[in-house]
Amino acid sequence: MLTVRSLDKRIRVSQPLTRGPSAFIPEKEVVQANTVDERTNFLVEEYSTSGRLDNITQVMSLHTQYLESFLRSQFYMLRMDGPLPLPYRHYIAIMAAARHQCSYLINMHVDEFLKTGGIAEWLNGLEYVPQRLRNLNEINKLLAHRPWLITKEHIQKLVKTGENNWSLPELVHAVVLLAHYHALASFVFGSGINPERDPEISNGFRLISVNNFCVCDLANDNNIENASLTGSNFGIVDSLSELEALMERMKRLQEEREDEEASQEEMTTRFEKEKKESLFVVSGDNFHSFPHSDFEDDMIVTSDVSRYIEDPGFGYEDFARRGEEHLPTFRAQDYTWENHGFSLVNRLYSDIGHLLDEKFRMVYNLTYNTMATHEGVDTTMLRRALFNYVHCMFGIRYDDYDYGEVNQLLERSLKVYIKTVTCYPERTTKRMYDSYWRQFKHSEKVHVNLLLMEARMQAELLYALRAITRHLT
């Protein structure tokens, strides 16, 4: 049983504003997908760690192919042979989710932690856990918010701390879990995942249940049922022309690409420009364009969450901050997932590399060749722009990519959404979700969230694995 100390700190349950797995997506759309697809049920039986169809799985099942890769890799890192004991794995998931105040994931893993034999007292907070777990705080914090600051010194500190040291395989397992759960928090908030209907009671411990985005949406006076129609000032006509305009830009870019290649200098300039411009996306002025202008109110970290992290005020800062010493851009060619990260992670934590690689490729290549009402469309350009824009915000640059395309293809409200979901997911609101691509299907927006999640996870892993490589050489 847990001590009274942690029971005092219960958060009041705020009811989700809609039924169903997501506050952003009409219940019937998700339910239809699930009833049609036998495969989903099979996958849940095979790979679900909770043993049931939870809300994340229901929303992801709009893309069954991807769901399979996701569930297999998550099952492997939580359940199969690996360097870390099972309770450690769930505790690390809790620590990662707490960086974004994601009570949905915290609840899920508090329950799993206890089921796999975790010591209940650890749930009182970090001061109750073994020192070696506490030592992960720094890398958890940096990975979640500013992964470019991770150096080989951070790695050395963890692997050379005497009795509390981490072996490299253990550390790689921990890093994969941290990156996975930071990114999954982005998906949870970006897709408006509702709390599970009846949080289970485990070992007499009632799980916390608070729904961060609902608080913002209530403050927005944003009636979810009809927000998709009234939440934006755009009529259907405008959003149709928005879709046509995007199709037109894609066609024009394709033609320009075939006509002439931009020079290497021009490509570098465009990257720097995009990186600087990303500073102004979701800076103060944009927050004020949403009705609840004052994020400070939402950023109160509840004691339930804060007990699992240190330095709760530490958050994302733009890679390209004005007036600061320039951090060197991470040139993707110098340390790629395919040539470097994959083999290192596979060597130290066998087979996880293959599973992650399959998941990255799956989401990057996933297409139904449709855009809203149009069929037979090649969406490669759009998918690449989304993925590379996330990496751009983390200071990762692809030499062979023309960042001018990002500006052409991703309009401002979409950039605001991407940056929020990727860098401050706990601030995502339904209004942001509704404000971009108004003619697109919900399944297409879920696909966007999957791309953002995987791009973010890969960026975190590249920085961490590069630091480990430097430590080894």
Coordinates of C-alpha atoms in Angstrom, one line a residue:
M1 CA 0.0 0.0 0.0
L2 CA 1.1 3.5 -0.6
T3 CA 1.7 5.8 2.3
V4 CA -0.7 8.7 3.0
R5 CA 1.8 11.2 1.7
S6 CA 1.1 10.4 -1.9
L7 CA -2.6 10.1 -1.4
D8 CA -2.8 13.7 -0.1
K9 CA -1.6 14.9 -3.5
R10 CA -4.4 13.6 -5.6
I11 CA -5.5 15.8 -8.5
R12 CA -9.1 16.5 -9.0
V13 CA -10.5 14.6 -11.9
S14 CA -11.5 16.9 -14.7
Q15 CA -14.0 15.2 -17.0
P16 CA -13.2 14.9 -20.6
L17 CA -15.4 17.2 -22.7
T18 CA -16.2 14.4 -25.2
R19 CA -16.7 10.7 -25.0
G20 CA -14.6 8.5 -27.0
P21 CA -10.8 8.1 -27.2
S22 CA -10.1 11.7 -28.4
A23 CA -11.4 15.1 -27.6
F24 CA -10.4 16.3 -31.1
I25 CA -11.8 13.6 -33.3
P26 CA -15.5 12.6 -33.4
E27 CA -16.0 9.3 -31.6
K28 CA -17.7 7.6 -34.6
E29 CA -14.7 8.1 -36.9
V30 CA -12.4 6.2 -34.5
V31 CA -15.0 3.5 -33.6
Q32 CA -15.7 2.8 -37.3
A33 CA -12.1 2.2 -37.9
N34 CA -11.8 -0.2 -35.0
T35 CA -14.9 -2.2 -35.8
V36 CA -13.8 -2.7 -39.4
D37 CA -10.4 -3.9 -38.5
E38 CA -9.9 -7.3 -37.1
R39 CA -6.2 -6.8 -37.4
T40 CA -6.3 -4.2 -34.6
N41 CA -7.8 -6.7 -32.2
F42 CA -5.2 -9.2 -33.1
L43 CA -2.4 -6.7 -32.5
V44 CA -3.8 -5.7 -29.2
E45 CA -3.9 -9.3 -28.0
E46 CA -0.4 -9.9 -29.3
Y47 CA 1.5 -6.7 -28.3
S48 CA -0.5 -4.5 -26.0
T49 CA 1.2 -4.0 -22.7
S50 CA -2.0 -3.1 -20.9
G51 CA -3.8 -6.0 -22.5
R52 CA -6.7 -3.9 -23.7
L53 CA -7.6 -1.4 -26.5
D54 CA -6.6 1.8 -24.8
N55 CA -7.3 5.3 -26.3
I56 CA -3.9 5.8 -27.9
T57 CA -4.2 2.4 -29.7
Q58 CA -7.7 3.3 -30.8
V59 CA -6.7 6.5 -32.4
M60 CA -3.5 5.0 -34.0
S61 CA -5.6 2.2 -35.4
L62 CA -6.7 4.7 -38.1
H63 CA -3.3 3.6 -39.5
T64 CA -3.1 -0.2 -38.8
Q65 CA 0.2 -0.7 -40.7
Y66 CA 1.9 1.8 -38.5
L67 CA 0.1 0.6 -35.4
E68 CA 1.7 -2.8 -35.8
S69 CA 5.3 -1.3 -36.0
F70 CA 4.5 0.9 -33.0
L71 CA 3.1 -1.8 -30.8
R72 CA 5.8 -4.3 -31.6
S73 CA 8.6 -1.8 -30.7
Q74 CA 6.9 -0.6 -27.6
F75 CA 6.2 -4.2 -26.5
Y76 CA 9.8 -5.1 -27.0
M77 CA 11.2 -2.2 -25.0
L78 CA 8.8 -2.7 -22.1
R79 CA 8.3 -6.5 -22.0
M80 CA 11.0 -8.5 -23.8
D81 CA 14.6 -9.4 -22.8
G82 CA 16.6 -6.3 -22.3
P83 CA 19.2 -4.7 -20.1
L84 CA 16.8 -3.1 -17.6
P85 CA 14.5 -4.8 -15.1
L86 CA 10.7 -4.4 -15.8
P87 CA 9.8 -1.9 -13.0
Y88 CA 12.7 0.3 -14.0
R89 CA 11.3 0.5 -17.5
H90 CA 8.0 1.8 -16.4
Y91 CA 9.5 4.2 -13.9
I92 CA 11.6 5.7 -16.7
A93 CA 8.4 6.0 -18.8
I94 CA 6.8 7.9 -15.9
M95 CA 9.9 10.2 -15.5
A96 CA 9.8 10.9 -19.3
A97 CA 6.0 11.6 -19.4
A98 CA 6.3 13.9 -16.4
R99 CA 8.6 16.3 -18.3
H100 CA 5.4 17.2 -20.3
Q101 CA 3.0 16.8 -17.4
C102 CA 1.3 14.0 -19.4
S103 CA -0.9 12.5 -16.7
Y104 CA -2.4 10.0 -19.3
L105 CA 1.0 8.2 -19.7
I106 CA 1.9 8.6 -16.0
N107 CA -1.3 6.9 -15.0
M108 CA -0.8 4.1 -17.4
H109 CA 2.8 3.4 -16.2
V110 CA 2.1 3.8 -12.5
D111 CA -0.3 1.0 -12.9
E112 CA 2.2 -1.1 -15.0
F113 CA 5.0 -0.3 -12.6
L114 CA 3.1 -1.8 -9.7
K115 CA 1.9 -4.8 -11.7
T116 CA 5.5 -5.7 -12.6
G117 CA 6.6 -5.7 -9.0
G118 CA 7.7 -2.1 -8.6
I119 CA 8.2 -0.8 -5.1
A120 CA 5.1 1.4 -4.3
E121 CA 7.2 3.8 -2.2
W122 CA 9.1 5.0 -5.3
L123 CA 5.8 6.6 -6.4
N124 CA 6.2 9.1 -3.6
G125 CA 8.8 10.8 -5.7
L126 CA 12.4 10.9 -6.9
E127 CA 13.8 11.1 -3.4
Y128 CA 12.5 7.6 -2.8
V129 CA 14.2 5.9 -5.8
P130 CA 17.7 4.5 -6.1
Q131 CA 20.4 7.1 -6.8
R132 CA 21.2 5.6 -10.2
L133 CA 17.6 6.2 -11.4
R134 CA 17.8 9.8 -10.1
N135 CA 21.0 10.2 -12.0
L136 CA 18.9 10.0 -15.2
N137 CA 17.3 13.4 -14.4
E138 CA 19.7 15.5 -16.4
I139 CA 19.6 13.4 -19.5
N140 CA 15.8 13.2 -19.3
K141 CA 15.5 16.9 -19.0
L142 CA 17.9 17.7 -21.9
L143 CA 16.5 15.0 -24.2
A144 CA 13.0 16.3 -23.6
H145 CA 13.6 20.0 -24.2
R146 CA 17.1 20.7 -25.6
P147 CA 18.7 17.5 -26.9
W148 CA 21.5 19.5 -28.7
L149 CA 23.1 20.2 -25.3
I150 CA 23.8 16.5 -24.6
T151 CA 27.6 15.9 -24.7
K152 CA 29.8 12.9 -24.1
E153 CA 30.5 14.3 -20.6
H154 CA 26.9 13.6 -19.7
I155 CA 27.3 10.0 -20.9
Q156 CA 30.7 9.6 -19.0
K157 CA 29.1 10.9 -15.8
L158 CA 26.4 8.2 -16.0
V159 CA 28.7 5.3 -16.9
K160 CA 31.5 6.2 -14.5
T161 CA 29.7 6.9 -11.2
G162 CA 31.1 4.1 -9.1
E163 CA 28.5 1.9 -7.5
N164 CA 25.6 3.8 -9.1
N165 CA 26.9 3.6 -12.6
W166 CA 25.0 2.6 -15.7
S167 CA 26.4 0.0 -18.2
L168 CA 26.2 1.3 -21.8
P169 CA 23.5 -1.3 -22.7
E170 CA 21.4 -0.2 -19.8
L171 CA 21.9 3.5 -20.7
V172 CA 20.9 2.9 -24.3
H173 CA 17.7 1.1 -23.2
A174 CA 16.9 4.0 -20.9
V175 CA 17.6 6.6 -23.6
V176 CA 15.3 4.7 -26.1
L177 CA 12.5 4.7 -23.4
L178 CA 13.0 8.4 -22.6
A179 CA 12.9 9.4 -26.3
H180 CA 9.9 7.1 -26.9
Y181 CA 7.8 8.6 -24.1
H182 CA 8.7 12.2 -24.7
A183 CA 7.5 11.7 -28.3
L184 CA 4.5 9.7 -27.3
A185 CA 3.5 12.6 -25.0
S186 CA 3.5 14.8 -28.2
F187 CA 1.1 12.3 -29.8
V188 CA -1.2 12.2 -26.8
F189 CA -1.6 16.0 -26.6
G190 CA -1.5 16.5 -30.4
S191 CA -4.4 14.0 -30.8
G192 CA -6.4 15.1 -27.8
I193 CA -6.3 11.7 -26.2
N194 CA -8.9 11.5 -23.5
P195 CA -8.2 9.8 -20.1
E196 CA -9.3 6.2 -20.0
R197 CA -12.9 5.9 -18.8
D198 CA -12.2 4.1 -15.6
P199 CA -8.7 4.5 -14.4
E200 CA -8.0 1.1 -12.7
I201 CA -7.4 0.9 -9.1
S202 CA -4.1 -0.9 -8.6
N203 CA -2.8 -2.0 -5.2
G204 CA -5.4 0.3 -3.6
F205 CA -3.9 3.3 -5.4
R206 CA -6.4 5.4 -7.3
L207 CA -4.7 6.8 -10.3
I208 CA -4.5 10.5 -10.9
S209 CA -6.6 11.8 -13.7
V210 CA -6.3 15.3 -15.1
N211 CA -6.8 16.3 -18.6
N212 CA -4.5 19.2 -19.4
F213 CA -5.8 20.3 -22.8
C214 CA -9.4 20.2 -21.5
V215 CA -8.5 22.8 -19.0
C216 CA -7.2 25.1 -21.8
D217 CA -10.2 24.3 -23.9
L218 CA -12.6 25.1 -21.1
A219 CA -10.8 28.4 -20.7
N220 CA -11.2 28.9 -24.4
D221 CA -14.9 28.4 -24.0
N222 CA -14.4 26.1 -26.8
N223 CA -17.4 23.9 -27.2
I224 CA -15.9 20.8 -28.6
E225 CA -18.9 19.3 -30.3
N226 CA -19.3 22.1 -32.8
A227 CA -15.9 23.7 -32.6
S228 CA -14.7 22.2 -35.9
L229 CA -17.3 24.4 -37.6
T230 CA -17.3 27.5 -35.5
G231 CA -13.8 27.3 -34.1
S232 CA -12.3 29.0 -37.1
N233 CA -13.4 32.1 -39.0
F234 CA -13.0 30.3 -42.3
G235 CA -15.9 29.2 -44.4
I236 CA -15.8 25.9 -46.2
V237 CA -15.1 27.8 -49.5
D238 CA -11.9 29.2 -48.0
S239 CA -10.7 25.8 -46.8
L240 CA -11.4 24.3 -50.2
S241 CA -9.3 27.0 -51.9
E242 CA -6.7 26.4 -49.2
L243 CA -6.5 22.8 -50.3
E244 CA -6.4 23.7 -54.0
A245 CA -3.7 26.3 -53.3
L246 CA -1.6 23.6 -51.4
M247 CA -2.0 21.2 -54.4
E248 CA -1.0 24.0 -56.7
R249 CA 2.2 24.8 -54.7
M250 CA 3.2 21.1 -54.6
K251 CA 2.8 20.9 -58.4
R252 CA 4.8 24.1 -58.9
L253 CA 7.6 23.0 -56.6
Q254 CA 7.8 19.7 -58.4
E255 CA 8.2 21.5 -61.7
E256 CA 10.9 23.9 -60.3
R257 CA 12.8 21.0 -58.9
E258 CA 12.9 19.4 -62.3
D259 CA 14.0 22.6 -64.0
E260 CA 16.9 23.7 -61.7
E261 CA 18.8 22.6 -58.6
A262 CA 19.5 25.3 -56.0
S263 CA 23.2 25.7 -55.2
Q264 CA 24.7 24.4 -52.0
E265 CA 25.1 28.0 -50.6
E266 CA 21.5 28.8 -51.5
M267 CA 20.3 25.6 -49.7
T268 CA 22.4 26.6 -46.6
T269 CA 20.9 30.1 -46.6
R270 CA 17.4 28.7 -46.8
F271 CA 18.0 26.4 -43.9
E272 CA 19.3 29.3 -41.7
K273 CA 16.3 31.4 -42.8
E274 CA 13.9 28.7 -41.8
K275 CA 15.6 28.0 -38.5
K276 CA 15.5 31.7 -37.7
E277 CA 11.9 32.0 -38.8
S278 CA 11.0 29.1 -36.5
L279 CA 11.9 31.4 -33.6
F280 CA 8.9 33.6 -34.4
V281 CA 6.5 30.7 -34.6
V282 CA 4.6 30.3 -31.3
S283 CA 6.5 33.1 -29.8
G284 CA 4.5 35.5 -27.5
D285 CA 2.5 37.1 -30.3
N286 CA 1.1 33.8 -31.5
F287 CA 0.0 32.7 -28.1
H288 CA -2.0 35.8 -27.9
S289 CA -3.8 35.0 -31.2
F290 CA -5.5 32.2 -29.3
P291 CA -8.2 33.3 -26.9
H292 CA -6.5 32.0 -23.8
S293 CA -3.5 34.1 -24.1
D294 CA -1.9 33.4 -20.8
F295 CA -0.1 30.1 -20.8
E296 CA 1.4 30.8 -17.4
D297 CA -1.8 29.7 -15.8
D298 CA -1.7 26.3 -17.4
M299 CA 2.0 25.8 -16.7
I300 CA 1.4 25.2 -13.0
V301 CA 3.0 21.8 -12.6
T302 CA 0.9 19.8 -10.1
S303 CA 2.7 18.1 -7.2
D304 CA 1.5 14.8 -8.6
V305 CA 3.6 15.2 -11.7
S306 CA 6.5 17.3 -10.3
R307 CA 7.5 14.6 -7.8
Y308 CA 8.9 12.7 -10.8
I309 CA 11.1 15.4 -12.2
E310 CA 13.7 18.0 -11.1
D311 CA 13.9 21.5 -12.4
P312 CA 10.3 21.6 -13.7
G313 CA 10.8 25.1 -15.1
F314 CA 13.3 23.9 -17.7
G315 CA 11.7 23.8 -21.1
Y316 CA 12.4 24.0 -24.8
E317 CA 14.4 27.0 -26.0
D318 CA 14.8 27.7 -29.7
F319 CA 17.9 26.2 -31.1
A320 CA 18.6 29.4 -33.1
R321 CA 18.2 31.8 -30.2
R322 CA 18.8 35.4 -31.1
G323 CA 22.0 37.0 -29.9
E324 CA 23.5 33.9 -28.4
E325 CA 26.6 32.0 -29.4
H326 CA 25.6 29.9 -32.3
L327 CA 25.5 26.2 -31.5
P328 CA 26.9 24.2 -34.4
T329 CA 24.2 22.9 -36.7
F330 CA 23.9 19.1 -36.6
R331 CA 24.6 18.1 -40.2
A332 CA 22.5 15.0 -40.7
Q333 CA 25.1 13.6 -43.1
D334 CA 27.8 13.6 -40.4
Y335 CA 25.7 11.3 -38.1
T336 CA 22.7 9.6 -39.7
W337 CA 20.3 7.1 -38.2
E338 CA 20.9 4.7 -41.1
N339 CA 24.7 4.7 -41.0
H340 CA 25.5 5.4 -37.4
G341 CA 22.6 5.5 -34.9
F342 CA 21.0 2.2 -36.0
S343 CA 24.1 0.1 -35.7
L344 CA 25.1 1.5 -32.3
V345 CA 21.7 1.1 -30.8
N346 CA 21.4 -2.5 -32.2
R347 CA 24.9 -3.4 -30.9
L348 CA 24.2 -2.3 -27.4
Y349 CA 20.5 -3.3 -27.1
S350 CA 20.0 -6.0 -29.7
D351 CA 17.1 -5.9 -32.2
I352 CA 15.7 -2.6 -31.0
G353 CA 17.4 -0.9 -33.9
H354 CA 15.5 -3.1 -36.4
L355 CA 12.2 -2.4 -34.7
L356 CA 12.8 1.4 -34.6
D357 CA 14.1 1.5 -38.1
E358 CA 10.9 -0.3 -39.3
K359 CA 8.8 2.2 -37.4
F360 CA 10.6 5.3 -38.8
R361 CA 10.4 4.0 -42.4
M362 CA 6.8 3.0 -42.0
V363 CA 5.6 6.4 -40.9
Y364 CA 7.9 8.3 -43.4
N365 CA 6.7 6.2 -46.4
L366 CA 3.1 5.7 -45.2
T367 CA 0.7 7.0 -47.9
Y368 CA -2.7 6.4 -49.3
N369 CA -2.0 8.8 -52.2
T370 CA -4.9 11.0 -51.1
M371 CA -5.2 14.5 -49.9
A372 CA -8.6 15.3 -48.5
T373 CA -10.9 14.8 -51.4
H374 CA -8.2 14.2 -54.0
E375 CA -7.0 10.8 -55.0
G376 CA -3.8 9.7 -56.8
V377 CA -1.7 12.4 -55.2
D378 CA 2.0 11.9 -54.5
T379 CA 2.4 13.3 -50.9
T380 CA 6.1 12.5 -50.5
M381 CA 7.0 16.2 -50.7
L382 CA 4.6 17.1 -47.9
R383 CA 5.6 14.2 -45.6
R384 CA 9.3 15.2 -46.0
A385 CA 8.5 18.9 -45.2
L386 CA 6.8 17.9 -42.0
F387 CA 9.6 15.6 -40.9
N388 CA 12.4 17.9 -41.8
Y389 CA 10.7 20.9 -40.2
V390 CA 10.7 19.1 -36.8
H391 CA 14.4 18.3 -37.3
C392 CA 15.0 21.9 -38.3
M393 CA 13.6 23.1 -34.9
F394 CA 16.1 20.7 -33.2
G395 CA 19.0 22.2 -35.3
I396 CA 19.4 19.2 -37.6
R397 CA 20.0 20.0 -41.3
Y398 CA 19.9 17.9 -44.4
D399 CA 22.3 19.1 -47.0
D400 CA 20.3 17.7 -49.9
Y401 CA 17.0 19.3 -48.8
D402 CA 15.7 22.6 -50.0
Y403 CA 14.2 24.3 -46.9
G404 CA 12.4 26.8 -49.1
E405 CA 9.8 24.0 -49.6
V406 CA 8.9 24.1 -45.9
N407 CA 7.8 27.7 -46.3
Q408 CA 5.9 26.9 -49.4
L409 CA 4.1 23.8 -48.1
L410 CA 3.4 24.5 -44.4
E411 CA 1.2 27.5 -43.7
R412 CA 1.5 29.4 -40.5
S413 CA -1.3 27.8 -38.5
L414 CA 0.2 24.4 -39.3
K415 CA 3.7 25.6 -38.2
V416 CA 2.2 26.9 -34.9
Y417 CA 0.6 23.5 -34.4
I418 CA 3.8 21.5 -35.3
K419 CA 6.0 23.6 -33.0
T420 CA 3.5 23.3 -30.1
V421 CA 3.0 19.6 -30.5
T422 CA 6.7 19.0 -30.8
C423 CA 8.2 21.4 -28.3
Y424 CA 5.5 22.2 -25.8
P425 CA 2.9 19.4 -26.3
E426 CA 1.1 20.2 -23.0
R427 CA 0.0 23.5 -24.5
T428 CA -1.9 22.0 -27.5
T429 CA -5.5 23.0 -27.8
K430 CA -8.3 21.8 -30.0
R431 CA -8.4 25.2 -31.6
M432 CA -4.9 24.7 -32.9
Y433 CA -5.8 21.3 -34.2
D434 CA -8.8 22.6 -36.0
S435 CA -7.1 25.7 -37.4
Y436 CA -5.0 23.9 -40.1
W437 CA -5.9 21.8 -43.1
R438 CA -9.6 22.3 -42.5
Q439 CA -10.7 20.1 -45.4
F440 CA -8.5 17.2 -44.5
K441 CA -9.8 14.0 -42.9
H442 CA -9.0 13.3 -39.2
S443 CA -7.0 10.3 -40.2
E444 CA -4.8 12.5 -42.2
K445 CA -4.2 14.8 -39.2
V446 CA -3.4 11.7 -37.1
H447 CA -0.9 10.8 -39.7
V448 CA 0.7 14.2 -39.3
N449 CA 0.9 13.5 -35.5
L450 CA 2.6 10.2 -36.2
L451 CA 5.2 11.9 -38.4
L452 CA 5.8 14.6 -35.8
M453 CA 6.2 12.0 -33.0
E454 CA 8.7 9.8 -35.0
A455 CA 10.6 12.8 -36.2
R456 CA 10.9 14.0 -32.7
M457 CA 12.0 10.6 -31.3
Q458 CA 14.6 10.3 -34.1
A459 CA 16.0 13.8 -33.3
E460 CA 16.4 13.0 -29.6
L461 CA 18.0 9.6 -30.4
L462 CA 20.5 11.1 -32.9
Y463 CA 21.8 13.6 -30.3
A464 CA 22.0 11.0 -27.5
L465 CA 23.6 8.3 -29.7
R466 CA 26.1 10.8 -31.2
A467 CA 27.2 11.7 -27.6
I468 CA 27.5 7.9 -26.8
T469 CA 29.6 7.4 -30.0
R470 CA 31.9 10.3 -29.0
H471 CA 32.3 8.8 -25.5
L472 CA 33.3 5.5 -27.1
T473 CA 35.9 7.0 -29.5

